[in-house]
CSV table of C-alpha atoms in Angstrom, one decimal:
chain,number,residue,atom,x,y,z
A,1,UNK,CA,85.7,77.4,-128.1
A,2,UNK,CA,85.4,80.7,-125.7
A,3,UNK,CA,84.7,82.3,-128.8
A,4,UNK,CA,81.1,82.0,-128.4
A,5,UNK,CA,80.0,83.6,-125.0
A,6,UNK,CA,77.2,81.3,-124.3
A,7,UNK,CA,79.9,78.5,-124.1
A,8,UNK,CA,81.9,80.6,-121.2
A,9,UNK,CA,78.9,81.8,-119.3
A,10,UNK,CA,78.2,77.9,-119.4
A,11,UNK,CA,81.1,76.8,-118.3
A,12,UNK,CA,81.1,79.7,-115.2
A,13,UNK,CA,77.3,78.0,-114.4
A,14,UNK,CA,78.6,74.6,-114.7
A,15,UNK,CA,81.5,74.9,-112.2
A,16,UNK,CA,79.6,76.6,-109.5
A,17,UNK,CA,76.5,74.0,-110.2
A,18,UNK,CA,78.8,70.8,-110.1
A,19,UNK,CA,80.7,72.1,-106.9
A,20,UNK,CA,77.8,72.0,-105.2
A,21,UNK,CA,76.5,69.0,-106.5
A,22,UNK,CA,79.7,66.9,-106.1
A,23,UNK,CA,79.4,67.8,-102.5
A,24,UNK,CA,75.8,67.6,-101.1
A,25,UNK,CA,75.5,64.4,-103.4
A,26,UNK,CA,78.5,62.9,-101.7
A,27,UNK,CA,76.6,63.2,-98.1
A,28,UNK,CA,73.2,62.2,-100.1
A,29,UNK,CA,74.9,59.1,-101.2
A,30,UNK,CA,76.6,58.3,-97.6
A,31,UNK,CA,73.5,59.4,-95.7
A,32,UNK,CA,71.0,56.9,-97.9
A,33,UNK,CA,69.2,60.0,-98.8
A,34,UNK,CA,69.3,59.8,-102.4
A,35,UNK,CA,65.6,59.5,-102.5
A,36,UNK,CA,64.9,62.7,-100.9
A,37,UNK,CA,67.4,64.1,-103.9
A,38,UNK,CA,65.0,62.3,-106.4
A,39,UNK,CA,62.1,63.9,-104.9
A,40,UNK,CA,63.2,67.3,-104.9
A,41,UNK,CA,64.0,67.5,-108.6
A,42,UNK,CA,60.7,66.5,-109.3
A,43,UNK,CA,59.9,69.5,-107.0
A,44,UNK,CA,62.2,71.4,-109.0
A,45,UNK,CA,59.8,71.2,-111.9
A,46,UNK,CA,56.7,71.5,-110.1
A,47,UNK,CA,57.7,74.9,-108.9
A,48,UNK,CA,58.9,76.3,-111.9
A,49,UNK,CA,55.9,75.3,-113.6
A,50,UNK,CA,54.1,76.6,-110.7
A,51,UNK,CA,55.9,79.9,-111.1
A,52,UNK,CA,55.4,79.7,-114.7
A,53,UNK,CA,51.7,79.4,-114.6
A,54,UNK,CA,51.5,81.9,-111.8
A,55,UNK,CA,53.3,84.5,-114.2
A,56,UNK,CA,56.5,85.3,-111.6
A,57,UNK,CA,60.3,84.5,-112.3
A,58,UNK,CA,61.0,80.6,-113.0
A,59,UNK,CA,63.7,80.7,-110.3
A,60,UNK,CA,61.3,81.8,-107.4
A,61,UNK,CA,59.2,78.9,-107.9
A,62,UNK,CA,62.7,76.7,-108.3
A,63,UNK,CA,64.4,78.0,-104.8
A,64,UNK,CA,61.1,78.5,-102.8
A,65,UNK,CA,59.8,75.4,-103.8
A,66,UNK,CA,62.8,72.7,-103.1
A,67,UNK,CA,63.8,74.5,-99.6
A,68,UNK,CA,60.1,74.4,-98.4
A,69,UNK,CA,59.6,71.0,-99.5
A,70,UNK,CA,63.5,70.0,-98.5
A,71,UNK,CA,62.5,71.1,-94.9
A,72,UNK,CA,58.8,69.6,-94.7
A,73,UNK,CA,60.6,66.3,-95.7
A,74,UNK,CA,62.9,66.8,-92.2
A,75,UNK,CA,59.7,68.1,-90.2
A,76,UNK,CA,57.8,64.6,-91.0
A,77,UNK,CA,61.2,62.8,-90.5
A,78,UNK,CA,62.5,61.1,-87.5
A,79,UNK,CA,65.6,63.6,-86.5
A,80,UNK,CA,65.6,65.4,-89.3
A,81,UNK,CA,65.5,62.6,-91.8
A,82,UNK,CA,61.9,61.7,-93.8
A,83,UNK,CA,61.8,57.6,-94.2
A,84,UNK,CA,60.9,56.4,-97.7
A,85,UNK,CA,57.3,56.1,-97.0
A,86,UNK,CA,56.7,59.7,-96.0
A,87,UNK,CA,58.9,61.1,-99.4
A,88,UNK,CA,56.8,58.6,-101.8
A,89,UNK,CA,53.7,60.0,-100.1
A,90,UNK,CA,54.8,63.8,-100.7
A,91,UNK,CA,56.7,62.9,-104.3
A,92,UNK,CA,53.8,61.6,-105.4
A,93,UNK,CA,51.4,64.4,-104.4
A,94,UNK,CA,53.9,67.0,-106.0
A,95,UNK,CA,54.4,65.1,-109.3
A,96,UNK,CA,50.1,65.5,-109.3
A,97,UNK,CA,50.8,69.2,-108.7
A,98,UNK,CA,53.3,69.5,-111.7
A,99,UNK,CA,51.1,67.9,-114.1
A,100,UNK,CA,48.2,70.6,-112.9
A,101,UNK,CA,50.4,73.2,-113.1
A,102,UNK,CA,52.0,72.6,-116.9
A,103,UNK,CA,48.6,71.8,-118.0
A,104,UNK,CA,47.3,75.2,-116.9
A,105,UNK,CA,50.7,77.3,-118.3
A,106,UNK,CA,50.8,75.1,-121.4
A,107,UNK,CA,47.1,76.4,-121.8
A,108,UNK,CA,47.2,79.4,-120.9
A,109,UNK,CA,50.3,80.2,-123.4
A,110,UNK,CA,48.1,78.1,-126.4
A,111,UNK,CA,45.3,81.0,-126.0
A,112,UNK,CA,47.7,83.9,-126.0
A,113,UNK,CA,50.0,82.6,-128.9
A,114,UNK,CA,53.1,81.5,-126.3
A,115,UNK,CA,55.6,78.0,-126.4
A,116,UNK,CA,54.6,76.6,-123.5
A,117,UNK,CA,55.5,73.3,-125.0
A,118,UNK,CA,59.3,74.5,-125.7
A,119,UNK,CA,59.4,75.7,-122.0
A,120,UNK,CA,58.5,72.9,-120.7
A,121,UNK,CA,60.5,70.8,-122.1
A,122,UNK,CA,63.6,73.2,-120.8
A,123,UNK,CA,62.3,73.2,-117.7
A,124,UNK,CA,62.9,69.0,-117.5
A,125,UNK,CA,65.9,69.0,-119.5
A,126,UNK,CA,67.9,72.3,-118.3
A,127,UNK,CA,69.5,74.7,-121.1
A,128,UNK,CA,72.7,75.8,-119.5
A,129,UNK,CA,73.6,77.0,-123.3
A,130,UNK,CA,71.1,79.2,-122.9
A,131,UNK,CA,71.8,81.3,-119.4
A,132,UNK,CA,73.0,84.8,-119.7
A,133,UNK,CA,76.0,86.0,-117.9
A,134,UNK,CA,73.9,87.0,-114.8
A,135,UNK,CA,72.8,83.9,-114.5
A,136,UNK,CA,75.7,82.5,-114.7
A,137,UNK,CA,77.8,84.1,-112.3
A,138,UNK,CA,74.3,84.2,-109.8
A,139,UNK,CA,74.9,80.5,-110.8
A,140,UNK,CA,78.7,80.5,-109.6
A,141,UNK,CA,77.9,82.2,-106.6
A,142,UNK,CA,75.0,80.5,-105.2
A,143,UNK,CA,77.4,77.4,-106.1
A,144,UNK,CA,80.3,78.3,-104.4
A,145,UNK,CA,78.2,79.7,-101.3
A,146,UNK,CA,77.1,76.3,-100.8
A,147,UNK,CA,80.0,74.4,-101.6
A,148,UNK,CA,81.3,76.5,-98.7
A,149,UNK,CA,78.5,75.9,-96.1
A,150,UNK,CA,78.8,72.3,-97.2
A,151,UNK,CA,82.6,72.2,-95.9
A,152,UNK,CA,81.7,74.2,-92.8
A,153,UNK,CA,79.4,71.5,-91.5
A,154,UNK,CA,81.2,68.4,-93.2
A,155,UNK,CA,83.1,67.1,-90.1
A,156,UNK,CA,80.1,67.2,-87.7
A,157,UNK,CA,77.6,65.9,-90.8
A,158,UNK,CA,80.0,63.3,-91.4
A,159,UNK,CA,80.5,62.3,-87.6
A,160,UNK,CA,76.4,62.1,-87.3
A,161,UNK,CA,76.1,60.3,-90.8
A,162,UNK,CA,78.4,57.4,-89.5
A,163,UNK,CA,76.8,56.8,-85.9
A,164,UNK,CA,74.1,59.6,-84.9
A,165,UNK,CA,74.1,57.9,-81.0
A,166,UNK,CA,77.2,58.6,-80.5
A,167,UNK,CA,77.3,62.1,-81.9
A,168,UNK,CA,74.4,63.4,-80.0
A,169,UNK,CA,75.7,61.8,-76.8
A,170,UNK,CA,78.5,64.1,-77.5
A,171,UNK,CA,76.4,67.3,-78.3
A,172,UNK,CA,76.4,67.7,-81.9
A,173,UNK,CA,73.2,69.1,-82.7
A,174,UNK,CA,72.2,66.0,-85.0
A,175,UNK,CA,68.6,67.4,-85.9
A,176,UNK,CA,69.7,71.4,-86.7
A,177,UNK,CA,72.3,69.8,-88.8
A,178,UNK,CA,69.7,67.4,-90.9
A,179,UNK,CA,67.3,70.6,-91.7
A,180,UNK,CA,70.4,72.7,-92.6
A,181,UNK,CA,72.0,70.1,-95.1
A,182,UNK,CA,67.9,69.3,-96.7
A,183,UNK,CA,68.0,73.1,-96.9
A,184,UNK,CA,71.3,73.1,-99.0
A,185,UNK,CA,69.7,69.8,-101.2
A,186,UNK,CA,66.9,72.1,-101.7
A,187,UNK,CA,69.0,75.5,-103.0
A,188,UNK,CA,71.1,72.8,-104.9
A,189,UNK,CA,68.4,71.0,-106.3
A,190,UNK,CA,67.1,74.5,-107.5
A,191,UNK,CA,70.2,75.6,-109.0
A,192,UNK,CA,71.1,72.4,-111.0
A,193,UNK,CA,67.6,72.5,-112.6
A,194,UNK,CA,68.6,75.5,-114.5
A,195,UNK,CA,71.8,73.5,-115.7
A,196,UNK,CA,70.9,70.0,-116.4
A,197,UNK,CA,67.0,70.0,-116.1
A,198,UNK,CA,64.7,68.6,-113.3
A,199,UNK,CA,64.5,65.1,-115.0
A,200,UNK,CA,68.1,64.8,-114.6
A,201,UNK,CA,69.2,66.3,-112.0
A,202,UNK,CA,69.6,63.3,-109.8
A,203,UNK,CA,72.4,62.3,-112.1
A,204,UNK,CA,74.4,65.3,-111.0
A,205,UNK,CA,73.8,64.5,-107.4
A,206,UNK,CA,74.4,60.7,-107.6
A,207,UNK,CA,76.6,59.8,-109.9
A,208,UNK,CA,80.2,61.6,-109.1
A,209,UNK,CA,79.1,60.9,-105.4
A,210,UNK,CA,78.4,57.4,-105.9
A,211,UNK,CA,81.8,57.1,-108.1
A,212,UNK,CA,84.1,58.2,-105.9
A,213,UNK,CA,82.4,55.8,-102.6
A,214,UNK,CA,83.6,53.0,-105.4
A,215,UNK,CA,87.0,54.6,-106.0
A,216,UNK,CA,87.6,55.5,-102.0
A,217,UNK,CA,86.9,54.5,-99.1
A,218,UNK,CA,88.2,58.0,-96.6
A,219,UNK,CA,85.7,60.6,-96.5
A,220,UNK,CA,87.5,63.5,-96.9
A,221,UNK,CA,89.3,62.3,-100.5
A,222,UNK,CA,85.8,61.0,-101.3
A,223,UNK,CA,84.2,64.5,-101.0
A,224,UNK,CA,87.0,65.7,-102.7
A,225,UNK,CA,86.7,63.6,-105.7
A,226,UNK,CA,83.2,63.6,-105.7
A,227,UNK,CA,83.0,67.6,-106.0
A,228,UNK,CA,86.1,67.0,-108.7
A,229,UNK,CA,84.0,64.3,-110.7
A,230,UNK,CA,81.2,66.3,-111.1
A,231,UNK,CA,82.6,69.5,-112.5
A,232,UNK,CA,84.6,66.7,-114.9
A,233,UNK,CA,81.4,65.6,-116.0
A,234,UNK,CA,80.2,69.4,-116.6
A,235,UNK,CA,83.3,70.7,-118.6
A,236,UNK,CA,83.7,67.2,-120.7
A,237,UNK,CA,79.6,67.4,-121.5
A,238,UNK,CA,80.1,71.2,-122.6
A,239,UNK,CA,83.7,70.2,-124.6
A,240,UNK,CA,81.4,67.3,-126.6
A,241,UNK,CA,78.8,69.4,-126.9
A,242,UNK,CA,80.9,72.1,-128.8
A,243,UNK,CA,82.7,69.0,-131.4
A,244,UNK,CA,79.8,66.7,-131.3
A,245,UNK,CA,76.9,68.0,-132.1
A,246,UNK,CA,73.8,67.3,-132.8
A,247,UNK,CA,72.7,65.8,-129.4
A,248,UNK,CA,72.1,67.9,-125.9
A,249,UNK,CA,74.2,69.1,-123.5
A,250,UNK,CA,72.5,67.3,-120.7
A,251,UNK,CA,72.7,64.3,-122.3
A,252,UNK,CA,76.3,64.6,-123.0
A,253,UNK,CA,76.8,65.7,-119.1
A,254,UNK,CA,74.7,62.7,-117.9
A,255,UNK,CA,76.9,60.1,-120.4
A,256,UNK,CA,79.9,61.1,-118.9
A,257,UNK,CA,78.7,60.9,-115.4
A,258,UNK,CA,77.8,57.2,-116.5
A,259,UNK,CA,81.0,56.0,-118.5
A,260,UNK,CA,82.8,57.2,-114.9
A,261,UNK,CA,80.5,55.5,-112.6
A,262,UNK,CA,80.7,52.4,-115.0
A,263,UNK,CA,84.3,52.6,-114.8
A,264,UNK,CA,84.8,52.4,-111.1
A,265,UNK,CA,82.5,49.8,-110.6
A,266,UNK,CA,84.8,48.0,-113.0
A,267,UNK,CA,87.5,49.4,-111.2
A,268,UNK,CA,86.4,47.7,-108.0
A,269,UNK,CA,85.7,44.4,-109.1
A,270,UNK,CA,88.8,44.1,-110.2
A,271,UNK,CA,90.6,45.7,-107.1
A,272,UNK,CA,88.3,43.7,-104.2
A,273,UNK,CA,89.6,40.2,-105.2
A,274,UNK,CA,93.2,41.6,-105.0
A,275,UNK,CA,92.2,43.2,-101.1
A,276,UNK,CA,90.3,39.5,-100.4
A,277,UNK,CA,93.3,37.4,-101.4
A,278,UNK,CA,96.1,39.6,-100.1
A,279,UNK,CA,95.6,38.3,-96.4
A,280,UNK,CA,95.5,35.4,-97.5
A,281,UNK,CA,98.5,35.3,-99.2
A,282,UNK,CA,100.3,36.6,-96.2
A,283,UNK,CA,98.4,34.2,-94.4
A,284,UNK,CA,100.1,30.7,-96.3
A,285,UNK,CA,103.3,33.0,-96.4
């Protein structure tokens, strides 16, 4: 299968991207943010077309576009943290901007010959097959950087997620730590595009994060298998990619991601009435 270098300069991509993703979805999940994660891959797209029509590097309009966004979304937020009202009013505006920005690349490429369409349609459904080996290991890196920074901050992000009172009352700077972790959404959200597409992208993010809350309940081992869930989900997409084909590797990724979330939902339906009846037990005991 590492025959074919595309397939290892995938799987080098996919790693870095799913670390991070496993991660910062983890705290998106715990945080009730998953919204502002939804928003920004819709920003995702709206700044690459943006880019694209502007005639610079797809990745500046990616980066600059989901960290500027990620920290006007905590600027318009109450400590740090937009409500739903104020990320409907802003997701809506910069869906309106992605649909004026494809429809001035799209025809701007029909008058000089170009496959704006074909773009496009990479831009919402990713083409980690397709990244050269910079890109992949500018992937890696960004991925691990964050994974990092998301480690560094976990234990005070975690302490403010579960009561934000008590955690400023004892000096931990709740608001500095909201813009910093919308800033890593936003570099995350801009890096997964690349790998998975803006449509889906919120999969990545959500999915591992949400199944491993269902599979366990201490923070740590749920950040843990979140981050571990994810890259799963990478390596198993590219694997069924390379035997099945005929279908997208985001698609395969995303199927993965659901057959696992499926099965710990499963998982803890059957393990609750177990934990409801065992005091019980004990109790007639």
């Amino acid at each position: 299968m590492f025959q074919d270098s595309y397939m290892l300069t995938a799987f080098v991509a996919g790693t870095g991207i799913a670390l991070a993703c496993g991660l910062v979805g983890y705290f998106l999940v715990l945080r009730a943010q998953v919204f502002t994660g939804d928003a920004l891959s819709h920003v995702a797209f709206t700044g690459a077309l943006a880019a694209l029509a502007l005639g610079i590097d797809l990745r500046v309009g990616l980066f600059a576009g989901c960290v500027l966004v990620a920290v006007l979304f905590g600027a318009l937020g109450r400590r740090g943290r937009a409500d739903d009202v104020v990320i409907g009013n802003v997701f809506a505006w910069i869906l309106g901007l992605g649909v004026f920005f494809m429809t001035l690349y799209i025809t701007n490429q029909s008058g000089s010959g170009g496959q704006g369409g074909t773009t496009t349609v990479q831009v919402l459904f990713g083409s980690i097959l397709g990244l050269s080996s910079g890109m992949a290991l500018t992937a890696l890196a960004i991925g691990l950087a964050v994974s990092l920074a998301m480690l560094l901050i976990a234990r005070p992000l975690l302490f403010a997620t579960l009561d934000e009172a008590v955690a400023m009352a004892r000096g931990v700077p709740v608001r500095l730590l909201s813009y910093g972790f919308l800033v890593l959404i936003g570099v995350t959200a801009g890096e997964a595009s690349q790998a998975v597409g803006s449509m889906l992208l919120l999969g990545l993010l959500a999915a591992p994060a949400g199944t491993a809350l269902l599979l366990t309940d201490r923070p740590y081992a749920g950040l843990a298998l979140s981050a571990g869930l994810a890259v799963a989900d990478i390596w198993i997409g590219l694997v069924l990619t390379q035997f099945v084909p005929g279908a997208p590797t985001s698609f395969w990724i995303m199927t993965v991601a659901t057959v696992a979330y499926a099965g710990a939902i499963a998982y803890s339906r059957i393990r609750r009435p177990k934990q409801i009846a065992g005091p019980a037990e004990a109790t007639t005991v």
